[in-house]
Structure formats: structure tokens, C-alpha cells
Tab-separated table of N, CA and C in Angstrom:
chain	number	residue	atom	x	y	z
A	240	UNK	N	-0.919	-12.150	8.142
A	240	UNK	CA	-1.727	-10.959	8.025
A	240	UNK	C	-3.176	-11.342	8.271
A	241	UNK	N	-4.001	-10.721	9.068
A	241	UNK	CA	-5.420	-10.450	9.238
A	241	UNK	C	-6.106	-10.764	8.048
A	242	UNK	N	-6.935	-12.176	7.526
A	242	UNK	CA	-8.185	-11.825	6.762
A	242	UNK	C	-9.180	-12.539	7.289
A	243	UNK	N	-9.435	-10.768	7.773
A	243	UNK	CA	-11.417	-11.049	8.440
A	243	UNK	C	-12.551	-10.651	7.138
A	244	UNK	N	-12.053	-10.081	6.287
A	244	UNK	CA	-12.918	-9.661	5.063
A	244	UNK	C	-13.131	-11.151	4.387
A	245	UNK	N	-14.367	-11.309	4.282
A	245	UNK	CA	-14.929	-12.186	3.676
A	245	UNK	C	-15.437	-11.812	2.075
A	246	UNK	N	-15.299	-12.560	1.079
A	246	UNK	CA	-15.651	-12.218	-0.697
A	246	UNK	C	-13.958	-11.894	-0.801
A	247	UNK	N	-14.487	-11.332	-1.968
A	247	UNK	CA	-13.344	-10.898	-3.088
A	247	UNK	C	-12.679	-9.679	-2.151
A	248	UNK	N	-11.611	-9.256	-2.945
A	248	UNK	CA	-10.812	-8.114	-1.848
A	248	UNK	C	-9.641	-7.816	-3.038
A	249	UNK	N	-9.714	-6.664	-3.122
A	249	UNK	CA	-8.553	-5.470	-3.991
A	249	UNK	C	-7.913	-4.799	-3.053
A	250	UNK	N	-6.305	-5.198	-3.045
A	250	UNK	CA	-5.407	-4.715	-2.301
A	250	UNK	C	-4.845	-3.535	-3.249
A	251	UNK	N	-4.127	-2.567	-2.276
A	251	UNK	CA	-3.495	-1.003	-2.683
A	251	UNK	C	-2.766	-0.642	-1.441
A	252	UNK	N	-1.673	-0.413	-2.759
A	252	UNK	CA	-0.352	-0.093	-1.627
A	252	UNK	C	-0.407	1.730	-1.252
A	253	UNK	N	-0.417	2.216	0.025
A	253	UNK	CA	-0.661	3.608	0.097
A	253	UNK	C	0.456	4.024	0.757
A	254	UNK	N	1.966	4.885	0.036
A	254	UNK	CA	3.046	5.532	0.685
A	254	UNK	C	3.161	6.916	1.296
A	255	UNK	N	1.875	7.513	0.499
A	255	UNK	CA	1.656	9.298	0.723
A	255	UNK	C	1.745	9.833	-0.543
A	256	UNK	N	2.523	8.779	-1.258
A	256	UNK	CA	2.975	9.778	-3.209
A	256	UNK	C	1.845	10.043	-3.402
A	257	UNK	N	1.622	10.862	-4.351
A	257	UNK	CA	0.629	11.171	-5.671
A	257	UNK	C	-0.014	9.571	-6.122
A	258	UNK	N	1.468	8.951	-6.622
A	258	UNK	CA	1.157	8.069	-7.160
A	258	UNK	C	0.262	7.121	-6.403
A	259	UNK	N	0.515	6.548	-5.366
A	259	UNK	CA	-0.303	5.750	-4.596
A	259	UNK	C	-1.693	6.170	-4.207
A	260	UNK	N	-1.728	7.509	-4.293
A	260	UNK	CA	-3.297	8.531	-4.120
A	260	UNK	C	-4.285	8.048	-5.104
A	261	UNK	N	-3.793	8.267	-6.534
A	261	UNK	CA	-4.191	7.725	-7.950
A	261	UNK	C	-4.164	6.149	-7.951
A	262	UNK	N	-3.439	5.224	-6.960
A	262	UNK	CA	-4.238	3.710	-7.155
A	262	UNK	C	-4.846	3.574	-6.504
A	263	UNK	N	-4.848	4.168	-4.977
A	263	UNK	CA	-6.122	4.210	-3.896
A	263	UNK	C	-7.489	4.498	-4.882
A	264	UNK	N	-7.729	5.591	-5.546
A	264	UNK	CA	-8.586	5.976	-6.381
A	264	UNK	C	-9.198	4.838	-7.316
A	265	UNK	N	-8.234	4.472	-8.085
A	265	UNK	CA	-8.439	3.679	-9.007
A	265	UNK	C	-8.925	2.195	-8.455
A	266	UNK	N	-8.338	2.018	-7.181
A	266	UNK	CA	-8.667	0.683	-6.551
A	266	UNK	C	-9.953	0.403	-6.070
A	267	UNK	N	-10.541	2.158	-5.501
A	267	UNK	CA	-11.926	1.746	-4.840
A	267	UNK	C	-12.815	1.881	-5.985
A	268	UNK	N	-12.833	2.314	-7.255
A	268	UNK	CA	-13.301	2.354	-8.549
A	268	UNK	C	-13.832	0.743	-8.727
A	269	UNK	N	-12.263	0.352	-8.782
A	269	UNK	CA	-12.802	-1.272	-9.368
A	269	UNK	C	-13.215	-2.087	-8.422
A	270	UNK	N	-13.050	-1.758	-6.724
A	270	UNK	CA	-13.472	-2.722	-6.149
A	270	UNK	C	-15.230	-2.433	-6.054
A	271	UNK	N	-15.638	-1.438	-6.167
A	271	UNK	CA	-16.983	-0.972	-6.437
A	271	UNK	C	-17.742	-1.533	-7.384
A	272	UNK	N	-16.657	-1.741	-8.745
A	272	UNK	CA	-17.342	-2.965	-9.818
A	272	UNK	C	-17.445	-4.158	-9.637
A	273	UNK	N	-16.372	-4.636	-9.009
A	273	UNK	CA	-16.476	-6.506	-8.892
A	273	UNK	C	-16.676	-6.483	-7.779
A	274	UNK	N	-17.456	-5.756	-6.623
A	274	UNK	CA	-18.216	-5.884	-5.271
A	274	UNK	C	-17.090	-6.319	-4.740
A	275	UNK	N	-15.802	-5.846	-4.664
A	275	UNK	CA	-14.719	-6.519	-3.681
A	275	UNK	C	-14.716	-5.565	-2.509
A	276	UNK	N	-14.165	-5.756	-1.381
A	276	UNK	CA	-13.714	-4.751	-0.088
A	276	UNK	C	-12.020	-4.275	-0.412
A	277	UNK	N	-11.791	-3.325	-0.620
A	277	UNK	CA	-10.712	-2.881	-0.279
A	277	UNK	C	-9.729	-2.524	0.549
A	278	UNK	N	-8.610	-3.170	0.561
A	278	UNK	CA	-7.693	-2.990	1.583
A	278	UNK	C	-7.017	-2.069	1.249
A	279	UNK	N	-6.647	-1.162	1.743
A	279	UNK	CA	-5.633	-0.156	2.024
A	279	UNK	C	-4.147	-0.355	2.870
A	280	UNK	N	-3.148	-0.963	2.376
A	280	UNK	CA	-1.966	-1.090	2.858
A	280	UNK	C	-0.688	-0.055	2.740
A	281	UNK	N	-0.431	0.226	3.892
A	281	UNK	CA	0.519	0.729	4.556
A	281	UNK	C	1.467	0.224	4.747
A	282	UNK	N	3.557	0.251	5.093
A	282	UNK	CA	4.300	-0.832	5.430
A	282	UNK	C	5.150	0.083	6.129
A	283	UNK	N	5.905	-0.057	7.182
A	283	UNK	CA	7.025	0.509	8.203
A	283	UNK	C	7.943	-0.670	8.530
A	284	UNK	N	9.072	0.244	8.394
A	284	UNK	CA	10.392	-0.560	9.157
A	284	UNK	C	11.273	0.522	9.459
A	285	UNK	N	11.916	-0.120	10.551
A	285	UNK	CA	13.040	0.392	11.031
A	285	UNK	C	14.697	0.722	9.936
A	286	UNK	N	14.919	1.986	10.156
A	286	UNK	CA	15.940	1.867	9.673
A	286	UNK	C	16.919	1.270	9.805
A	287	UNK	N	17.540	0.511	9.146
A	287	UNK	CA	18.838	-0.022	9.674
A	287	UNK	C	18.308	-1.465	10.118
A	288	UNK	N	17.440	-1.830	10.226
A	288	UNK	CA	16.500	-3.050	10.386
A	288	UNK	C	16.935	-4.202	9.318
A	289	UNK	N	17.908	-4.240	8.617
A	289	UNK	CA	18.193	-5.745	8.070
A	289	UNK	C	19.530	-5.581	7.789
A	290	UNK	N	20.009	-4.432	8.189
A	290	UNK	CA	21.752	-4.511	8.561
A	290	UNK	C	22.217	-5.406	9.322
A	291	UNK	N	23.756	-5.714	9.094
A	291	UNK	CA	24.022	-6.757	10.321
A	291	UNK	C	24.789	-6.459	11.545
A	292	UNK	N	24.492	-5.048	11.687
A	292	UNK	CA	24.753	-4.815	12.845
A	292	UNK	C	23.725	-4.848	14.293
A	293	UNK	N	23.534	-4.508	15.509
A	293	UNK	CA	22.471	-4.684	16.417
A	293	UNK	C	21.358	-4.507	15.807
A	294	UNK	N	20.204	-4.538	16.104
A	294	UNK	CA	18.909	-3.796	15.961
A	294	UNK	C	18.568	-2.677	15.700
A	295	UNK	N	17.794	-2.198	14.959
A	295	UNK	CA	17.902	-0.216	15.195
A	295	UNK	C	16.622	-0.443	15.910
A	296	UNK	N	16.210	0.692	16.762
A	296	UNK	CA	15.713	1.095	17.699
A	296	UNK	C	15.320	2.218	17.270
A	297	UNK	N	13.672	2.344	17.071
A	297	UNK	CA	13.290	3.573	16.417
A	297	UNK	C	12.819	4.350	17.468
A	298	UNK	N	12.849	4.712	18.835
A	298	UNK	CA	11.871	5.575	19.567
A	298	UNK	C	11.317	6.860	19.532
A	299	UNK	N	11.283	6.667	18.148
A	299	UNK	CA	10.364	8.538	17.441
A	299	UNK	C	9.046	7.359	17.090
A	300	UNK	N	9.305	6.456	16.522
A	300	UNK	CA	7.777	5.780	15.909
A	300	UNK	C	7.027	5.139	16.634
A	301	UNK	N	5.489	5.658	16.461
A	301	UNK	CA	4.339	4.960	17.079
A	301	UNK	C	2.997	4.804	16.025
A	302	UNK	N	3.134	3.920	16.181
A	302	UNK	CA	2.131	2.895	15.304
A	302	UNK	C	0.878	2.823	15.314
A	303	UNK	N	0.762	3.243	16.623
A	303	UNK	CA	-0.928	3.759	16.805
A	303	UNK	C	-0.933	5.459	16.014
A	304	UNK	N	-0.253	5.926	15.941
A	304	UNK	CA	0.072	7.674	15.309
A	304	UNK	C	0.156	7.063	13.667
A	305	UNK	N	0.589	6.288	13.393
A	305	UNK	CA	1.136	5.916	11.856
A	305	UNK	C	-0.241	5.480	11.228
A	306	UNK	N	-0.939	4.531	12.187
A	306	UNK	CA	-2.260	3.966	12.123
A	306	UNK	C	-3.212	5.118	11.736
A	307	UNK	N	-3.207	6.202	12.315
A	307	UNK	CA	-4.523	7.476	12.642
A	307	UNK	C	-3.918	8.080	11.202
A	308	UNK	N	-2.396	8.455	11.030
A	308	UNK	CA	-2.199	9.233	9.915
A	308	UNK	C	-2.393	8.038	8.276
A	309	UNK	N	-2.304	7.373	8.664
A	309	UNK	CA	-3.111	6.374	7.248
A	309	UNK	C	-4.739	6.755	7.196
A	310	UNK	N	-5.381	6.342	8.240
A	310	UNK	CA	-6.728	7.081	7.951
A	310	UNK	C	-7.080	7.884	7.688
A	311	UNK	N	-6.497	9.269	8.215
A	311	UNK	CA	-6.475	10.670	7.829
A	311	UNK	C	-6.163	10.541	5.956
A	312	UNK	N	-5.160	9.971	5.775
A	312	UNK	CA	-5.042	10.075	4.843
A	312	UNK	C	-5.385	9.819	3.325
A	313	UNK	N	-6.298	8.132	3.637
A	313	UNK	CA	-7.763	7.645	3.569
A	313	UNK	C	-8.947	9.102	3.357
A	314	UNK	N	-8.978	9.328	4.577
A	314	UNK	CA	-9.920	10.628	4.532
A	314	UNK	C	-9.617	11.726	3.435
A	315	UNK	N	-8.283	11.529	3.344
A	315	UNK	CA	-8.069	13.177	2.604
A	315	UNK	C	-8.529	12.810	0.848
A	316	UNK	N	-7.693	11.612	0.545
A	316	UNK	CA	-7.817	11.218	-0.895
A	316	UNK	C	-9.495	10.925	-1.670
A	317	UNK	N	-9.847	9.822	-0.537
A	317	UNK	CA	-11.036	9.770	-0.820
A	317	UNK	C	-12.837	10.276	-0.196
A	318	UNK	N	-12.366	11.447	1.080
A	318	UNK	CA	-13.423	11.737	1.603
A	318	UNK	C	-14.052	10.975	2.877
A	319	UNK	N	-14.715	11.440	3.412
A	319	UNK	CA	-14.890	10.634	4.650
A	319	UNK	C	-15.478	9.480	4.248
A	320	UNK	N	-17.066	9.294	3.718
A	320	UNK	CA	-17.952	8.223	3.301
A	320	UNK	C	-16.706	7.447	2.239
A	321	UNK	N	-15.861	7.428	1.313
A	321	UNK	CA	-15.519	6.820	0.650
A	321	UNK	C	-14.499	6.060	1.483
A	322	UNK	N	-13.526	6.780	2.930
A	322	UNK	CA	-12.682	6.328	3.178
A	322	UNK	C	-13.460	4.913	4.578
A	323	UNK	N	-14.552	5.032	4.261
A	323	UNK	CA	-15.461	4.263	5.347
A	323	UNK	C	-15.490	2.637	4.452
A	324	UNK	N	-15.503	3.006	3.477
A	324	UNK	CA	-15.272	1.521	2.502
A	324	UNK	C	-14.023	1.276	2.605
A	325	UNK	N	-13.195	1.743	3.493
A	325	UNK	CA	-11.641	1.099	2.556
A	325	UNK	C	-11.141	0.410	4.136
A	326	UNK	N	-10.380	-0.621	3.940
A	326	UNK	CA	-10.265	-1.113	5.801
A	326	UNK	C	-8.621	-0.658	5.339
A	327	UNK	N	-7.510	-0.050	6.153
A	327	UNK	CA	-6.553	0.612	6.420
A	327	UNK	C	-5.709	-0.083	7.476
A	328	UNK	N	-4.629	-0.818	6.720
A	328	UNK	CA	-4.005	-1.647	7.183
A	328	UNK	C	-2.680	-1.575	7.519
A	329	UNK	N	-2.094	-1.111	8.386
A	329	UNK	CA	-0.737	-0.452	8.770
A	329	UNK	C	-0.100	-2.026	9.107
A	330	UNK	N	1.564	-2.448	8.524
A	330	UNK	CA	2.106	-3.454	8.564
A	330	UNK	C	3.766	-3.466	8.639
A	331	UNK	N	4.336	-4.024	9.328
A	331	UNK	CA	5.791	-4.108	9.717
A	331	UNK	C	6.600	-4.722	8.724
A	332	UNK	N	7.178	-3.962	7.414
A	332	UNK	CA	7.787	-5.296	7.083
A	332	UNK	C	8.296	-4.274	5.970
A	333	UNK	N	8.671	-5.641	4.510
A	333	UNK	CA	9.603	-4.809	3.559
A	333	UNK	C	8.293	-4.743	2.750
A	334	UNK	N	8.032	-3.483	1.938
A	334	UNK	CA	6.878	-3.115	1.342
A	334	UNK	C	6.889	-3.879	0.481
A	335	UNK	N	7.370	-4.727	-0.648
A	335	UNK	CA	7.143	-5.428	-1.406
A	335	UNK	C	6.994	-6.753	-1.224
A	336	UNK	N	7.462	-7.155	-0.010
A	336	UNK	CA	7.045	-8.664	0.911
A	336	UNK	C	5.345	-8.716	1.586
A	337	UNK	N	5.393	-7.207	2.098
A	337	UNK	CA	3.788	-7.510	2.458
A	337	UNK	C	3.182	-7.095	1.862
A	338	UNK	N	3.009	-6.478	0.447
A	338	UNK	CA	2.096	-6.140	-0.663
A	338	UNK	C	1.921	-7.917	-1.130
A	339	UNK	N	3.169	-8.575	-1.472
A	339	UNK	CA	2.634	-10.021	-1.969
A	339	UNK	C	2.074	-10.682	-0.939
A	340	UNK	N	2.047	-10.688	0.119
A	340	UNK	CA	0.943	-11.851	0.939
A	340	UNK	C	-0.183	-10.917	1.075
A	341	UNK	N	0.216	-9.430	1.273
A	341	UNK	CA	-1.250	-9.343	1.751
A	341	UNK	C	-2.191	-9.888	0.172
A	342	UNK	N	-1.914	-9.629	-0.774
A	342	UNK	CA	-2.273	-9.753	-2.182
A	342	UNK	C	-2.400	-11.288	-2.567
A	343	UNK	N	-2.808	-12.120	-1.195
A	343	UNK	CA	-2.354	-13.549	-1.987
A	343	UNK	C	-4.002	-13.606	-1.610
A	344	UNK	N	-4.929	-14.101	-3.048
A	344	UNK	CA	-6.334	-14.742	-2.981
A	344	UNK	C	-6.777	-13.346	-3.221
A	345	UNK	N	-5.895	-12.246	-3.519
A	345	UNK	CA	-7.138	-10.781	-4.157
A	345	UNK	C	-7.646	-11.023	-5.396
A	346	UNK	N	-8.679	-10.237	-5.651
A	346	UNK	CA	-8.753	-10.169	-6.976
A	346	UNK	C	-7.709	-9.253	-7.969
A	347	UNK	N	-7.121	-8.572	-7.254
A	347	UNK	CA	-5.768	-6.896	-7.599
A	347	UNK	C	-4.872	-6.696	-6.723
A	348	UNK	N	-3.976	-6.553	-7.104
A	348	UNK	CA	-2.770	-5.389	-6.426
A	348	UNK	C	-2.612	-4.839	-6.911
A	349	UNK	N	-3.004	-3.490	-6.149
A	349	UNK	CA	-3.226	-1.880	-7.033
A	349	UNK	C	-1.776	-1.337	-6.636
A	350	UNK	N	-1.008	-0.473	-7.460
A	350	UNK	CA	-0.015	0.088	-6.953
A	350	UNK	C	0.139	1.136	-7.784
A	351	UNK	N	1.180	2.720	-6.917
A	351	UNK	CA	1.594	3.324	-8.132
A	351	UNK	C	2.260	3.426	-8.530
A	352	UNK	N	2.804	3.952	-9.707
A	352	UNK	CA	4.159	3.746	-10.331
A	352	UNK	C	5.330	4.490	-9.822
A	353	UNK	N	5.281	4.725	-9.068
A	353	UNK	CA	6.174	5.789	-8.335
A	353	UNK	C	5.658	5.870	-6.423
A	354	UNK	N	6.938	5.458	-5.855
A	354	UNK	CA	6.384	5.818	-4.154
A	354	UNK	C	6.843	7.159	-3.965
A	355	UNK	N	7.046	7.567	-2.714
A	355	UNK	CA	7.932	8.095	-2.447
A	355	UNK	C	9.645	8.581	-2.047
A	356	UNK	N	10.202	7.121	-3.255
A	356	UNK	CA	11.746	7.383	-2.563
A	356	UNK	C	12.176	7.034	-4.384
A	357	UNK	N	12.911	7.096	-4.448
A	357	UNK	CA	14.145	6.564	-5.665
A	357	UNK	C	13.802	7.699	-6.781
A	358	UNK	N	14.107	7.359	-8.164
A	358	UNK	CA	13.972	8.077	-9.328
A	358	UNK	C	12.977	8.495	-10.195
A	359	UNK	N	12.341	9.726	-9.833
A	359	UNK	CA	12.018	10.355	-10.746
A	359	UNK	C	11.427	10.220	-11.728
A	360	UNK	N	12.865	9.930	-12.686
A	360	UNK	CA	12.561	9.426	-14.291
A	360	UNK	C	12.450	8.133	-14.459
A	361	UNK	N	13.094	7.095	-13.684
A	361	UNK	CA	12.438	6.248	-13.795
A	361	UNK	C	10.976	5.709	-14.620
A	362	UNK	N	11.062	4.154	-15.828
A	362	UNK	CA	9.377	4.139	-15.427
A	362	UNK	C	8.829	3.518	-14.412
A	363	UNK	N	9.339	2.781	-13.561
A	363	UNK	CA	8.592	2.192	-12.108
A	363	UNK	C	9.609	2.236	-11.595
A	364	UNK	N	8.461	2.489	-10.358
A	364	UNK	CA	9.448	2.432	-8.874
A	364	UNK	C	10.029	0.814	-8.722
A	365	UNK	N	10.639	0.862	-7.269
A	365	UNK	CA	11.357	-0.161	-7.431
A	365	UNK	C	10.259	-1.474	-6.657
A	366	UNK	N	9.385	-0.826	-5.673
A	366	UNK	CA	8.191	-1.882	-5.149
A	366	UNK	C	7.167	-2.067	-6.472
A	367	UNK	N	6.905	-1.043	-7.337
A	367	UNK	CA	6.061	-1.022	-8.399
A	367	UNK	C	6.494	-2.553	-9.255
A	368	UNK	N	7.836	-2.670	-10.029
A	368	UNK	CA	8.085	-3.233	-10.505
A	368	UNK	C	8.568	-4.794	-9.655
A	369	UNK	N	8.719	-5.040	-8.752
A	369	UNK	CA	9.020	-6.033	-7.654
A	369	UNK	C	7.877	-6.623	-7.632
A	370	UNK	N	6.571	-5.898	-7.336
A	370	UNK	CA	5.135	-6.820	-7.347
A	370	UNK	C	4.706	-7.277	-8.820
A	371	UNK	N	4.661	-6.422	-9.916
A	371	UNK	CA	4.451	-6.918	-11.179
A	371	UNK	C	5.861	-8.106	-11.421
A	372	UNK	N	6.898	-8.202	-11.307
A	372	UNK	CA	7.503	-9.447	-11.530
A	372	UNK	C	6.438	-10.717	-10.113
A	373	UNK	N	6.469	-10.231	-9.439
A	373	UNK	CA	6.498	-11.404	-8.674
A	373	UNK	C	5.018	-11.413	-7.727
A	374	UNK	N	3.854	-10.795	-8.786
A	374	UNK	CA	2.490	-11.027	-8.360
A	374	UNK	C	2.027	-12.197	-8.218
A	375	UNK	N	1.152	-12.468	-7.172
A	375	UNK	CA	0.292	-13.382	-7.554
A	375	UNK	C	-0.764	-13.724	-7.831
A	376	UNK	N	-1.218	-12.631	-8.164
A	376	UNK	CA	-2.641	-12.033	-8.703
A	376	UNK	C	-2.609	-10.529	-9.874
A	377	UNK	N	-3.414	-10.763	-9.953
A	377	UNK	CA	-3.100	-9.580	-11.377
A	377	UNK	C	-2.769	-8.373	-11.156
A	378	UNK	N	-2.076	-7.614	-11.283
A	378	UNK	CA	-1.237	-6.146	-10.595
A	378	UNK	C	-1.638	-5.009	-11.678
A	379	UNK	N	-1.904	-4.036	-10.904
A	379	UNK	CA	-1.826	-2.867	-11.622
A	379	UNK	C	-1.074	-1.637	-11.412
A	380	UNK	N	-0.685	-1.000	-12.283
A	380	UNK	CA	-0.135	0.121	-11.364
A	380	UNK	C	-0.734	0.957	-12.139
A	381	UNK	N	-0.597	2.237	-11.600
A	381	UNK	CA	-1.633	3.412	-11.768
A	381	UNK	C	-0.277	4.324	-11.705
A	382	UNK	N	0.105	5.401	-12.811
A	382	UNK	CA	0.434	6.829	-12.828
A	382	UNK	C	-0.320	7.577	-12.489
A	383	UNK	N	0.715	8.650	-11.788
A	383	UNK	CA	-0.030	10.159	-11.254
A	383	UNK	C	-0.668	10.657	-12.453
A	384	UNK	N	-2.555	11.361	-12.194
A	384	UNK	CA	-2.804	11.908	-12.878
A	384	UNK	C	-3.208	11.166	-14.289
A	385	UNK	N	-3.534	9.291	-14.132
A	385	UNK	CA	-3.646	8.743	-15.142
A	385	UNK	C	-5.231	7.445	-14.699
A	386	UNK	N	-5.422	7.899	-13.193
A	386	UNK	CA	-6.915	7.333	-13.628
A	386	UNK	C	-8.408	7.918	-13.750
């Protein structure tokens, strides 16, 4: 993974939930206190992508489109000037594999407690709880409506 950001750096995982809206939030909060740059991470894969059958072949997805709708979305949560601090990092892989490297030498891994897929009632999602076992830097997660 890309590190051109020089200093400290607070990573945040961004799926579209609520929840991830509320650690984006919470992330540029604290990276504002300990003067860190914030990364904004994104993750895509193919369906069917670690089955053992052929390859899946996604030709609906484009990455430069996935790229623009992360920023937009940057824009929406935190405003234009706020989303100008955050660098927006779209990445190929299993979301809880590239939340830990991108997160290796942060000062945070911001996350929320809930993405967009599994249960509900649940108390953490299943990437939520995957990075808090197996951080390597201090993790947070953030509930909807709790920073």
C-alpha cells in the first residue's frame, strides 16, 4: 500500500454504513488533535474471488467510478473543506486484511461497529471485531450516533 503521507496517520475504514460515517467523523476529530493525516479506506473484491472455482470476472466494476464515489462520499459526511483533509484510498482486497496493513505504523484504526452486511443485533460486525482481535495499533470502533 502507498505511504506518501509523512508524520503520524489515523486510518478509517469507510463502507457507506452509518456506522463507518460516525468513525470517518470521529477519526478526523482525533486526527485534528494529535496533528495526524487521515486516511480514508475503502476495500473491493470480486465476488466469488477466493472460491475455487475460475476467477470471477466483474465487468459492471470500475474503479476509477468506485474511486469518485468514495470522494463524493468523503464530501457528503464531512463537507467539502473537511473532505480536503482526508486522502481517500480505494483498495483490492479482503477488508479486514487491508484495514491491518494499511493500519501498520498509525497512530488508530478507526472503524464502525457495524458495515454494511451481516447482523443487525449483533455487537460488532464481523471486520469490526477481526481488526480489534488482530490490531496492530490501537483500534477503535465508533457506533452509529455515538460520537
Amino acid at each position: 500500500m502507498d505511504r506518501d503521507a509523512t508524520g503520524p496517520r489515523v486510518v478509517v475504514g469507510v463502507d457507506g454504513s452509518p456506522s463507518s460515517h460516525e468513525a470517518l467523523r470521529w477519526a478526523v476529530r482525533y486526527g485534528g488533535l494529535v496533528g495526524a493525516t487521515v486516511e480514508a479506506v475503502a476495500t473491493w473484491e470480486l465476488p466469488g474471488g477466493r472460491a475455487w472455482s475460475a476467477p470471477a470476472i466483474d465487468t459492471t466494476f470500475d474503479e476509477e467510478s468506485a474511486l469518485q464515489g468514495l470522494v463524493q462520499e468523503l464530501r457528503e459526511v464531512l463537507g467539502d473543506e473537511g473532505a480536503k483533509a482526508v486522502r481517500a484510498l480505494l483498495v483490492h482486497g479482503n477488508p479486514v486484511d487491508v484495514l491491518l496493513r494499511a493500519a501498520e505504523g498509525a497512530e488508530a484504526l478507526v472503524v464502525g461497529s457495524h458495515g454494511r452486511g451481516g447482523f443487525t443485533r449483533a455487537l460488532l460486525g464481523s471486520v469490526s471485531q477481526h481488526v480489534a482481535q488482530h490490531g496492530v495499533c490501537p483500534v477503535v470502533i465508533v457506533r452509529p450516533g455515538k460520537s
